[in-house]
PDB file of C-alpha atoms and ligand atoms in Angstrom:
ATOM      1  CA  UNK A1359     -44.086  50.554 -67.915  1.00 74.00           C
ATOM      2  CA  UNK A1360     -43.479  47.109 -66.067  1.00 86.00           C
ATOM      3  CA  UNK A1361     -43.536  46.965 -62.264  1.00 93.00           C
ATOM      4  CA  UNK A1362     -40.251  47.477 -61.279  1.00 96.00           C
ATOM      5  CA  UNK A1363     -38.570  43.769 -59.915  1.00 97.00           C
ATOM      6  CA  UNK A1364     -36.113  44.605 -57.355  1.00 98.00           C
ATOM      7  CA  UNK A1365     -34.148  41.640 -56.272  1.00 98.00           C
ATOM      8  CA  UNK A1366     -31.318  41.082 -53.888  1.00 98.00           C
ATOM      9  CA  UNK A1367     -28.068  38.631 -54.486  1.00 98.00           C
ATOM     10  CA  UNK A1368     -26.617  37.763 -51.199  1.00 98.00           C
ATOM     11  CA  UNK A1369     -23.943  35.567 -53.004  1.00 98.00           C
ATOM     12  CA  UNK A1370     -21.884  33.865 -50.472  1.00 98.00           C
ATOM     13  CA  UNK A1371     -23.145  35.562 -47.267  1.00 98.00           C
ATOM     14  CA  UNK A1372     -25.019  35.395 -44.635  1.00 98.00           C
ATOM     15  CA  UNK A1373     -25.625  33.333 -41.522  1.00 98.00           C
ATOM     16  CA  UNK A1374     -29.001  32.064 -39.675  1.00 98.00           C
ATOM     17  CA  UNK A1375     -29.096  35.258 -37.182  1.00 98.00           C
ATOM     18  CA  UNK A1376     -27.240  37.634 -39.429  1.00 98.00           C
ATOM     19  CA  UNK A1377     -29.782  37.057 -42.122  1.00 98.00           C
ATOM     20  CA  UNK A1378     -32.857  36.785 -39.137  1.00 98.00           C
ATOM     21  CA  UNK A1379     -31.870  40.585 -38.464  1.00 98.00           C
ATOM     22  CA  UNK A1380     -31.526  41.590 -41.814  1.00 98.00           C
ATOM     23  CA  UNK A1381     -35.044  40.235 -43.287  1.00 98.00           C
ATOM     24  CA  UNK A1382     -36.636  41.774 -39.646  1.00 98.00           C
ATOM     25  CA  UNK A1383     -35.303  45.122 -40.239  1.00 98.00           C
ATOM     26  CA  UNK A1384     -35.952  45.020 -44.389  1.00 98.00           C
ATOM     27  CA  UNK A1385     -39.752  43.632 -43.129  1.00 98.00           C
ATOM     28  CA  UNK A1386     -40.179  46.507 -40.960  1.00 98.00           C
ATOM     29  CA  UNK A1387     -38.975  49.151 -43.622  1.00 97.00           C
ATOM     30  CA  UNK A1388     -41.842  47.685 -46.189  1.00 97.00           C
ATOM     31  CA  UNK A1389     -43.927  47.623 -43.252  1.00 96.00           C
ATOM     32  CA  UNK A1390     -43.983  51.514 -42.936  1.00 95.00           C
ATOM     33  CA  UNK A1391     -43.540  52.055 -46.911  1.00 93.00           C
ATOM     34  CA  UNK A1392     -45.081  49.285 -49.039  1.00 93.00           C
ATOM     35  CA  UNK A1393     -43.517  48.772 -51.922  1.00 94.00           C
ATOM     36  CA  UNK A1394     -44.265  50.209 -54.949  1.00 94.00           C
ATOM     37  CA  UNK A1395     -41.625  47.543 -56.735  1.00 96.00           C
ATOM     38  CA  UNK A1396     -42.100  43.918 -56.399  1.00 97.00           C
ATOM     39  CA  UNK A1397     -39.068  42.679 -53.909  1.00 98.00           C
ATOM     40  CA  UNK A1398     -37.214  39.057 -54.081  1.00 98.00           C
ATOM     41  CA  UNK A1399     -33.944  37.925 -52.275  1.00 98.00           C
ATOM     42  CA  UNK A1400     -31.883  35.434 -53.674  1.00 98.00           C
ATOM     43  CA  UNK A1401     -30.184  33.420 -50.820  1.00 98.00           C
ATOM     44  CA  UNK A1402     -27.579  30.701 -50.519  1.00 98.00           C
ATOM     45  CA  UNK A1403     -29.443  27.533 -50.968  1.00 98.00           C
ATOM     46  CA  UNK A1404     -29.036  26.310 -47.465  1.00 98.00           C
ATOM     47  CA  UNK A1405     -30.836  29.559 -46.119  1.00 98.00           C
ATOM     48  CA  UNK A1406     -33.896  28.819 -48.303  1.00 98.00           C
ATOM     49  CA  UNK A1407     -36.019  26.950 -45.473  1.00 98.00           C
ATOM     50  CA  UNK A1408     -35.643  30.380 -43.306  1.00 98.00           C
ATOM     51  CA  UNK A1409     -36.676  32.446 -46.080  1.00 98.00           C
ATOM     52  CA  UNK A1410     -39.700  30.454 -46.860  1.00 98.00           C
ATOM     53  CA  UNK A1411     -40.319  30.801 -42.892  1.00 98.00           C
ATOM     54  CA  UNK A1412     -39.597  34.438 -42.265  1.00 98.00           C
ATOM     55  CA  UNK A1413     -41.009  35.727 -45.678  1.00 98.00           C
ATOM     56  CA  UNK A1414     -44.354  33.574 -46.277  1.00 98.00           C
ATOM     57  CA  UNK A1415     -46.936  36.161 -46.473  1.00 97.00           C
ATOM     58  CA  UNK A1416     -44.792  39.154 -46.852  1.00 97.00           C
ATOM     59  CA  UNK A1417     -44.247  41.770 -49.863  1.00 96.00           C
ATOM     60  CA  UNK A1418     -40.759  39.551 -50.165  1.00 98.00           C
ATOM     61  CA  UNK A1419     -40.590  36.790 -52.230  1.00 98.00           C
ATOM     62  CA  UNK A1420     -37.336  34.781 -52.476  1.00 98.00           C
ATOM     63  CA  UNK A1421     -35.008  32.363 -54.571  1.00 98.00           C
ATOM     64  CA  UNK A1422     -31.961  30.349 -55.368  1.00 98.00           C
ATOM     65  CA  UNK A1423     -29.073  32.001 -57.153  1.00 98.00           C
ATOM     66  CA  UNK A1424     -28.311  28.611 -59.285  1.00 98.00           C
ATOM     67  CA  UNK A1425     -30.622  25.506 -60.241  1.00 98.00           C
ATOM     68  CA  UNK A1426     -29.093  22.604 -61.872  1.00 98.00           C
ATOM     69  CA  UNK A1427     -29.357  21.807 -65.167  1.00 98.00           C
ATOM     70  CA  UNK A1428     -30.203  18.346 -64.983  1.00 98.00           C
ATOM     71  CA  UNK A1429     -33.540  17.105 -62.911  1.00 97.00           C
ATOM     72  CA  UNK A1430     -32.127  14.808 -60.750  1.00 97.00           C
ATOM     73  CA  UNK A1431     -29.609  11.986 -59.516  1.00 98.00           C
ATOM     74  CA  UNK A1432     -25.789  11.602 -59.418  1.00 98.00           C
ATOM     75  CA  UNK A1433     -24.487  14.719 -59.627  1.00 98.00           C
ATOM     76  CA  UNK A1434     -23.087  15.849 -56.203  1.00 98.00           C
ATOM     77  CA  UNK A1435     -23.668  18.728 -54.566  1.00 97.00           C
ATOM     78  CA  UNK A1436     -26.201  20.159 -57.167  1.00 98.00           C
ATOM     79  CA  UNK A1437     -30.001  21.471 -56.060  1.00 98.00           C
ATOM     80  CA  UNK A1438     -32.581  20.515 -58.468  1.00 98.00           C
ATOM     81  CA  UNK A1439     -35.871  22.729 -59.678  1.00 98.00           C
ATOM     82  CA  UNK A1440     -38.070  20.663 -57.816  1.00 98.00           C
ATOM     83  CA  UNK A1441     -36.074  21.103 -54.467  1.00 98.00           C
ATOM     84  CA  UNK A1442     -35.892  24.445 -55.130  1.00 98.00           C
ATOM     85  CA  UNK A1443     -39.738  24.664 -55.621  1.00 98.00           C
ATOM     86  CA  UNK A1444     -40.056  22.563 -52.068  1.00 98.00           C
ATOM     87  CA  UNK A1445     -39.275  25.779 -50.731  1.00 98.00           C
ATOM     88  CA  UNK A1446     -41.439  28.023 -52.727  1.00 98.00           C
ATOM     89  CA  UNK A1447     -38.485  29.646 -54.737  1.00 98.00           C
ATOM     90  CA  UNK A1448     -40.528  32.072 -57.369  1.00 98.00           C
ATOM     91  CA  UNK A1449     -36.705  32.888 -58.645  1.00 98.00           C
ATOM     92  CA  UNK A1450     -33.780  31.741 -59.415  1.00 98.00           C
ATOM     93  CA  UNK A1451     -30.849  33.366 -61.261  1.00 98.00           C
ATOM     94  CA  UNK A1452     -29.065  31.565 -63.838  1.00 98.00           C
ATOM     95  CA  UNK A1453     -25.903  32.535 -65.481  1.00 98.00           C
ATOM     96  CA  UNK A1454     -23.990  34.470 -63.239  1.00 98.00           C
ATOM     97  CA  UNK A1455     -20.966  36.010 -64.566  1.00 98.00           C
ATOM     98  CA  UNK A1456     -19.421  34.051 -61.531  1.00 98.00           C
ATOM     99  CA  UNK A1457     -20.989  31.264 -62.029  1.00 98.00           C
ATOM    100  CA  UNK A1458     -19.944  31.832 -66.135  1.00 98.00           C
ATOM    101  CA  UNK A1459     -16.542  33.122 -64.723  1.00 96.00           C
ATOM    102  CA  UNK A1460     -15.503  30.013 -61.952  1.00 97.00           C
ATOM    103  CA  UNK A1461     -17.689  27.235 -63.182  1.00 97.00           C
ATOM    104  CA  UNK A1462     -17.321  27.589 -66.637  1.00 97.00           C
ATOM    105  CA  UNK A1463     -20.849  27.937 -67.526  1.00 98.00           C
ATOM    106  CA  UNK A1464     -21.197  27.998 -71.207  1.00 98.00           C
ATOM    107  CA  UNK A1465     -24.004  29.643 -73.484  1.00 98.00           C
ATOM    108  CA  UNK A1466     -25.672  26.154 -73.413  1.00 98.00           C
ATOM    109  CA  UNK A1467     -25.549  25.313 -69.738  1.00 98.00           C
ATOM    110  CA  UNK A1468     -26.999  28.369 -69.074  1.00 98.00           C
ATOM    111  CA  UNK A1469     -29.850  27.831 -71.239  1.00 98.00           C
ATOM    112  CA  UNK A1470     -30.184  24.367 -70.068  1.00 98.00           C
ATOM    113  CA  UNK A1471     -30.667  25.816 -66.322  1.00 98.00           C
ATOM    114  CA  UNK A1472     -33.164  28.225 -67.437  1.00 98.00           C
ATOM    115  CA  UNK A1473     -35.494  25.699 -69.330  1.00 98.00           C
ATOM    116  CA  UNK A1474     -34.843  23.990 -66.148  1.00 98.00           C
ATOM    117  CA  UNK A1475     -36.483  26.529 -64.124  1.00 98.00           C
ATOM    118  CA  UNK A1476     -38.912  27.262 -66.510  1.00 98.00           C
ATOM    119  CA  UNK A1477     -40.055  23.042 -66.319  1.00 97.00           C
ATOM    120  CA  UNK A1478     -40.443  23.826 -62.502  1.00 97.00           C
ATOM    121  CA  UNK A1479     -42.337  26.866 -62.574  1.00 97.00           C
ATOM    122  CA  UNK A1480     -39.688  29.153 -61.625  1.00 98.00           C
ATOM    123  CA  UNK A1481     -38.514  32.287 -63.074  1.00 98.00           C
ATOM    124  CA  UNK A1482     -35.078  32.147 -64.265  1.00 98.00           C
ATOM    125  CA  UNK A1483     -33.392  35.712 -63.745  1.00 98.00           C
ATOM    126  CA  UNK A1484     -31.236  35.427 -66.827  1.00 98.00           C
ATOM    127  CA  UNK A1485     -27.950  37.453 -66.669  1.00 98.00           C
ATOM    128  CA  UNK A1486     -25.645  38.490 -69.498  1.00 98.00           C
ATOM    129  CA  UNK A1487     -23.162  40.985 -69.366  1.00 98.00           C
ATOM    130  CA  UNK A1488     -20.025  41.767 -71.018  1.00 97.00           C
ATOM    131  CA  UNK A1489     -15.970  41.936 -69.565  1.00 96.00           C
ATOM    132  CA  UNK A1490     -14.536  45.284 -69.712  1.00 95.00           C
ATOM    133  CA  UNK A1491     -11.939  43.768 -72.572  1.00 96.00           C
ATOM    134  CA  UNK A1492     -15.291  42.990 -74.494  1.00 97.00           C
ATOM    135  CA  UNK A1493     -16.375  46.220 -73.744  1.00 95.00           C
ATOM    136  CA  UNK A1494     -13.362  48.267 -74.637  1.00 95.00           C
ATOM    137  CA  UNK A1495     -13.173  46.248 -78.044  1.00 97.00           C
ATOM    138  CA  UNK A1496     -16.410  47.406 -79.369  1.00 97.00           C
ATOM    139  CA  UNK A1497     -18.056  43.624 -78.549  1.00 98.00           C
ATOM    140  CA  UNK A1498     -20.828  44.585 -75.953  1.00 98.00           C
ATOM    141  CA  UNK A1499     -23.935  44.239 -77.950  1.00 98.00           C
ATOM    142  CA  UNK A1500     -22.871  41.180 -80.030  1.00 98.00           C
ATOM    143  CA  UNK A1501     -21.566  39.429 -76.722  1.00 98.00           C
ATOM    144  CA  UNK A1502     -24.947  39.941 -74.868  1.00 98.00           C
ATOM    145  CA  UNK A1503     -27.244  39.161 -77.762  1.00 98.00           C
ATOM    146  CA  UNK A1504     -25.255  35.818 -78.109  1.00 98.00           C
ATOM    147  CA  UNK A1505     -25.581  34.996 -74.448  1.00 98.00           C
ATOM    148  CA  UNK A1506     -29.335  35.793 -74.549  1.00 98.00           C
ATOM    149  CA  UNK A1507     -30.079  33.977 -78.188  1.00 98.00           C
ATOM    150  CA  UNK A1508     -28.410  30.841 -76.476  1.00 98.00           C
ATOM    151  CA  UNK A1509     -31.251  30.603 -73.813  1.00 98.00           C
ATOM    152  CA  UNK A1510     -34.097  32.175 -76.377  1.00 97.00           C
ATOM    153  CA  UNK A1511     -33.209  29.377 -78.624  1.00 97.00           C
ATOM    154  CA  UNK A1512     -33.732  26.647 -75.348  1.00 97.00           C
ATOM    155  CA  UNK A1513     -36.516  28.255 -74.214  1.00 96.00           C
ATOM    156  CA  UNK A1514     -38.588  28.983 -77.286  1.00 92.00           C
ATOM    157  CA  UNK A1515     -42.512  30.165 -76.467  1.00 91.00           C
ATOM    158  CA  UNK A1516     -41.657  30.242 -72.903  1.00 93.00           C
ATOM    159  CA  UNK A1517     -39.092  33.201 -73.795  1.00 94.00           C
ATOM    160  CA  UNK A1518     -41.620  35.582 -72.338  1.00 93.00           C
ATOM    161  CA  UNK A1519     -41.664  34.061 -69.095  1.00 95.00           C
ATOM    162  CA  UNK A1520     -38.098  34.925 -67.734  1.00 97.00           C
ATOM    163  CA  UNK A1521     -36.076  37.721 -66.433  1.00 97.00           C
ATOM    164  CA  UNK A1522     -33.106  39.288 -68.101  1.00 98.00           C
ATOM    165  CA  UNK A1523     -30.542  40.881 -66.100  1.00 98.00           C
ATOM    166  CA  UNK A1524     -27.760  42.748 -67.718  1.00 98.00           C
ATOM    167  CA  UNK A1525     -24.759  42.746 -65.708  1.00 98.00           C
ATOM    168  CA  UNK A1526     -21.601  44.488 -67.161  1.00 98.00           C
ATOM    169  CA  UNK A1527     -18.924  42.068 -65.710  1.00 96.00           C
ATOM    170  CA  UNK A1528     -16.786  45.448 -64.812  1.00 95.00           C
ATOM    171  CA  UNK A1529     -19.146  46.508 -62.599  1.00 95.00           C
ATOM    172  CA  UNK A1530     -19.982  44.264 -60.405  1.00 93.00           C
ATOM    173  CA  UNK A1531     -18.566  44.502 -56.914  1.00 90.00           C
ATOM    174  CA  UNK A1532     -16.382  47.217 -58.462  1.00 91.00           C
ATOM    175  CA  UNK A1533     -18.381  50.301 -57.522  1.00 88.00           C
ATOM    176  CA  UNK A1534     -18.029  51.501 -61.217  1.00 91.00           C
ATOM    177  CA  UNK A1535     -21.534  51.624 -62.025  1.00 93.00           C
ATOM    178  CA  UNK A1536     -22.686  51.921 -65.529  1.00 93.00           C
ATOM    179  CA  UNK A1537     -23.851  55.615 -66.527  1.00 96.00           C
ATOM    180  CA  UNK A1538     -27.942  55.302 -67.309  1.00 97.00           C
ATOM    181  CA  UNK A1539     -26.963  56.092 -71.089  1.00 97.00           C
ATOM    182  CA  UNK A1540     -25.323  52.915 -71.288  1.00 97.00           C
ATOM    183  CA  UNK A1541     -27.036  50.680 -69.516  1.00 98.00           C
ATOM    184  CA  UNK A1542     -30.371  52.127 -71.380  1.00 98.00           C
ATOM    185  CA  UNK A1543     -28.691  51.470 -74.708  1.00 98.00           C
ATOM    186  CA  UNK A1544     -27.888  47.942 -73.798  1.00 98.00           C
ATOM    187  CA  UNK A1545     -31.427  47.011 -72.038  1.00 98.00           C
ATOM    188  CA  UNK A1546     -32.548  48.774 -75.236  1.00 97.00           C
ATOM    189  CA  UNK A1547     -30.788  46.044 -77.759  1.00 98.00           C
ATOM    190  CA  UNK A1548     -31.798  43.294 -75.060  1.00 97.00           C
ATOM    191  CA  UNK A1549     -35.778  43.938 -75.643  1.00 97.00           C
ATOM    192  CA  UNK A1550     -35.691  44.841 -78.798  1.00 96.00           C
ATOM    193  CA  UNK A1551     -33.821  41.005 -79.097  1.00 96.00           C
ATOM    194  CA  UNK A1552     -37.002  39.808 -77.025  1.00 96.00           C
ATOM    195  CA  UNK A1553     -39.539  41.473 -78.892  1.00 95.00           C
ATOM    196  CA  UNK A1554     -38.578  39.846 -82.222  1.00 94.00           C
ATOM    197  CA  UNK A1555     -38.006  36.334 -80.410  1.00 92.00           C
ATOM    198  CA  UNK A1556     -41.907  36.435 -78.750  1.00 89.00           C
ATOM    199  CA  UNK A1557     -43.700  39.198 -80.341  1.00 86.00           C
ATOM    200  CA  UNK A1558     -44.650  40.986 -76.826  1.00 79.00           C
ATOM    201  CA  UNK A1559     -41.400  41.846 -75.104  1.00 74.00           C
ATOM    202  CA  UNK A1560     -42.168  45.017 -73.839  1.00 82.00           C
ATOM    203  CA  UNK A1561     -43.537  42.629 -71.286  1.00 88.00           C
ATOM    204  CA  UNK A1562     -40.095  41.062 -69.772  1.00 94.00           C
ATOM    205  CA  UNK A1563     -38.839  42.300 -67.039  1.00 96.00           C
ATOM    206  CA  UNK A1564     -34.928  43.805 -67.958  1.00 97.00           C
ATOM    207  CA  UNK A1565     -32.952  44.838 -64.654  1.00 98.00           C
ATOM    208  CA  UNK A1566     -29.925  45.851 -64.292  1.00 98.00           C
ATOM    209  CA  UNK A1567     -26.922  45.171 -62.354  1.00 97.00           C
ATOM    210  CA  UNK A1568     -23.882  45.937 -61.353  1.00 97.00           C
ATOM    211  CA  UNK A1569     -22.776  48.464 -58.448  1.00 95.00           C
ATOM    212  CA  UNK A1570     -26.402  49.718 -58.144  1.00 96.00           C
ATOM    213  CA  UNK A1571     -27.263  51.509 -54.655  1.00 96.00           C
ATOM    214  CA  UNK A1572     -29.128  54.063 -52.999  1.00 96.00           C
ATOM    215  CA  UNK A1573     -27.483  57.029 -54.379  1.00 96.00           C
ATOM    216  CA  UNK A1574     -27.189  55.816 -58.322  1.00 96.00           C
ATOM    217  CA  UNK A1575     -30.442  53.611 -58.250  1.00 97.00           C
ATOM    218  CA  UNK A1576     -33.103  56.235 -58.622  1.00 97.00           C
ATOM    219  CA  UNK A1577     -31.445  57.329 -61.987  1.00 97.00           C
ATOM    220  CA  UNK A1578     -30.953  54.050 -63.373  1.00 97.00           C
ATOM    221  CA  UNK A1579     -34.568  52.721 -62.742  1.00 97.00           C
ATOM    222  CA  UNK A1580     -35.872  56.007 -64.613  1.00 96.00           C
ATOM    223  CA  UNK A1581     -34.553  55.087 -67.667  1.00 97.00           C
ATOM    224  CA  UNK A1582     -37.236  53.982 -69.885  1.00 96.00           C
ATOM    225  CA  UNK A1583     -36.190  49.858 -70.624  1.00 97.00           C
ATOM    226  CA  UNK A1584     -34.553  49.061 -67.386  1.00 97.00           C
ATOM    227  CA  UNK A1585     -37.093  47.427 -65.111  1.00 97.00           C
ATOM    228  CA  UNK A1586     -35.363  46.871 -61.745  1.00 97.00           C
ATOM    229  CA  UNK A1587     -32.673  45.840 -60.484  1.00 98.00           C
ATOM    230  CA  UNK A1588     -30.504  42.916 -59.315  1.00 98.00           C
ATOM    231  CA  UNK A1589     -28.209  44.149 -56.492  1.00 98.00           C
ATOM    232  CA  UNK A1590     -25.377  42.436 -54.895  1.00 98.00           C
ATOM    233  CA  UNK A1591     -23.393  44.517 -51.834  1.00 97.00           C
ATOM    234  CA  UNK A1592     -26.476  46.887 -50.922  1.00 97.00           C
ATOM    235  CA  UNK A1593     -28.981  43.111 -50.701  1.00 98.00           C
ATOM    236  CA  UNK A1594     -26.924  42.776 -47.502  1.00 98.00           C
ATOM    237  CA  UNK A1595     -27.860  46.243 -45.500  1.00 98.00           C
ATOM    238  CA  UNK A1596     -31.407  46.876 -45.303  1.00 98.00           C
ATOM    239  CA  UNK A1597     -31.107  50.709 -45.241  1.00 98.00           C
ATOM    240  CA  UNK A1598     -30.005  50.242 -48.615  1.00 98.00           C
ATOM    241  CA  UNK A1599     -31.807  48.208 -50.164  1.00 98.00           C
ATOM    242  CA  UNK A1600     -35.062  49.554 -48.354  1.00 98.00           C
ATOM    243  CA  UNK A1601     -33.867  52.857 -50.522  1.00 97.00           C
ATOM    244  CA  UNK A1602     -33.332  51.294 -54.008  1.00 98.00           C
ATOM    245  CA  UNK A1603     -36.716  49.877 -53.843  1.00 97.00           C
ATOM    246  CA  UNK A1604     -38.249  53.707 -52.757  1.00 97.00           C
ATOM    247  CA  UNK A1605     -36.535  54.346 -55.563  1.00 96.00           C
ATOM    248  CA  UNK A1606     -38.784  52.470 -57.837  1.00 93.00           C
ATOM    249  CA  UNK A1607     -41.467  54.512 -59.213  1.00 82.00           C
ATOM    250  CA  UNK A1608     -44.986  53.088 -59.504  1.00 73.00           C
ATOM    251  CA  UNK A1609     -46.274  51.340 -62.555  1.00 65.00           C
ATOM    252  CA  UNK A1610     -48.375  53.486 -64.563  1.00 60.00           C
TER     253      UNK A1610
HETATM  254  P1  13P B3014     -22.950  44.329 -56.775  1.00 82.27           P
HETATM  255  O1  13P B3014     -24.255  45.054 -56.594  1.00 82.27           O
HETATM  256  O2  13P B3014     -22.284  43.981 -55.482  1.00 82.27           O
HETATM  257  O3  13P B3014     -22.043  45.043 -57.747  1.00 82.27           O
HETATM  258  O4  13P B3014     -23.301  42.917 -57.448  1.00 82.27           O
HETATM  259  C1  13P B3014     -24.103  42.891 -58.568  1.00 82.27           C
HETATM  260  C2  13P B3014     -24.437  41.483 -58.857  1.00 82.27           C
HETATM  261  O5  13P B3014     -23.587  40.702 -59.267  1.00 82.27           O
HETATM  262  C3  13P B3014     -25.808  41.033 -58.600  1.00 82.27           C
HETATM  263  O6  13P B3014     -26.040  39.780 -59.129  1.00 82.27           O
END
């Protein structure tokens, strides 16, 4: 079994002392019960700096939740890899149903970003995830094995390097979570997709996300191919995320 990854996606939220209280209290909690999960926060890119401040040194690591695909110059209002990596980001997440959803991010840009992060020494967190009209029409595996080929195809050898999150589109921010059974038997298509693309993919990390919290997480992280999570409205209360990550069992 992988160490569990448990990161946090503020999105759009936050605010200097709104997020100076939140990382105190979610230090504190890991202060009194280490983690048995490896922790991240993904922050809006302006908050970066205070991450990198508050969480040097601490069980948390931290990153972006975008990285642009090209490496640098005129494209306005874009954050390159190498900024990103001024700041120490170990993460960033690429593909975003939002981002897929309100950007138009293709297949292809997506991969592009995660190469990206790959050139800088960052781990993309790599999210697919199907709409619940792809879903209801029988299309969920085909729809996530094409968004994933897309970036195994960029990425090549350095496939094993990244972080897949599956994200059904209809549950995120919905509070529908999906049961265990079928998040297990998507993560379970997902790595056996990695496997034959590297050889070894027992070895990447596959979380899911999507609605998790403290009362569904435990269930969901004890299934045997999802290995963490990547959490959305419970990031931003440290009671609850402090309980999805006691929720992670330790690596055997
Ligand atoms: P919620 O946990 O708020 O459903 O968000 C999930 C998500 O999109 C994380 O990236």
């Amino acid at each position: 079994m992988n160490t569990k990854l448990i990161a946090g996606n503020w999105k759009m939220n936050g605010g200097l002392e709104a997020n100076q209280r939140l990382l105190q209290e979610m230090l504190a909690g890991l202060a009194v019960s280490p983690p048995a999960a490896q922790v991240a926060l993904c922050a809006p890119a302006p908050y970066l700096a205070q991450l990198q401040t508050l969480l040097s040194g601490s069980p948390m690591a931290w990153g972006a939740q975008d990285i642009s695909a090209h490496e640098q110059g005129a494209y306005t209002g874009e954050v390159s890899g190498a900024m990103l990596r001024d700041f120490a980001c170990r993460y960033a997440i690429v593909g975003h149903s939002e981002r897929r959803q309100y950007h138009q991010e293709t297949d292809e840009v997506v991969a592009a970003k995660a190469q990206r992060a790959l050139n800088c020494g960052i781990t993309p967190i790599v999210c697919v995830g199907e709409t619940l009209a792809e879903r209801e029409a029988g299309e969920t595996v085909a729809v996530v094995k094409r968004q994933l080929a897309a970036v195994i195809h960029v990425v090549a050898h350095c496939t094993s390097e990244m972080v897949v999150a599956y994200e059904p589109v209809w549950a995120i921010g919905t509070g529908r979570t999906a049961t265990p059974e079928q998040a297990q038997e998507v993560h379970a298509v997902l790595r056996a997709q990695l496997q034959a693309a590297t050889g070894h993919g027992k070895h990447n990390r596959i979380l899911y996300g999507g609605s998790m919290n403290a009362a569904n997480a435990a269930d969901l992280l004890a299934q045997p191919d999802i290995d963490g999570g990547l959490i959305g409205g419970a990031s931003l209360k440290a009671a609850d995320f402090l309980k999805i990550i006691a929720s992670c069992p330790a690596a055997a």
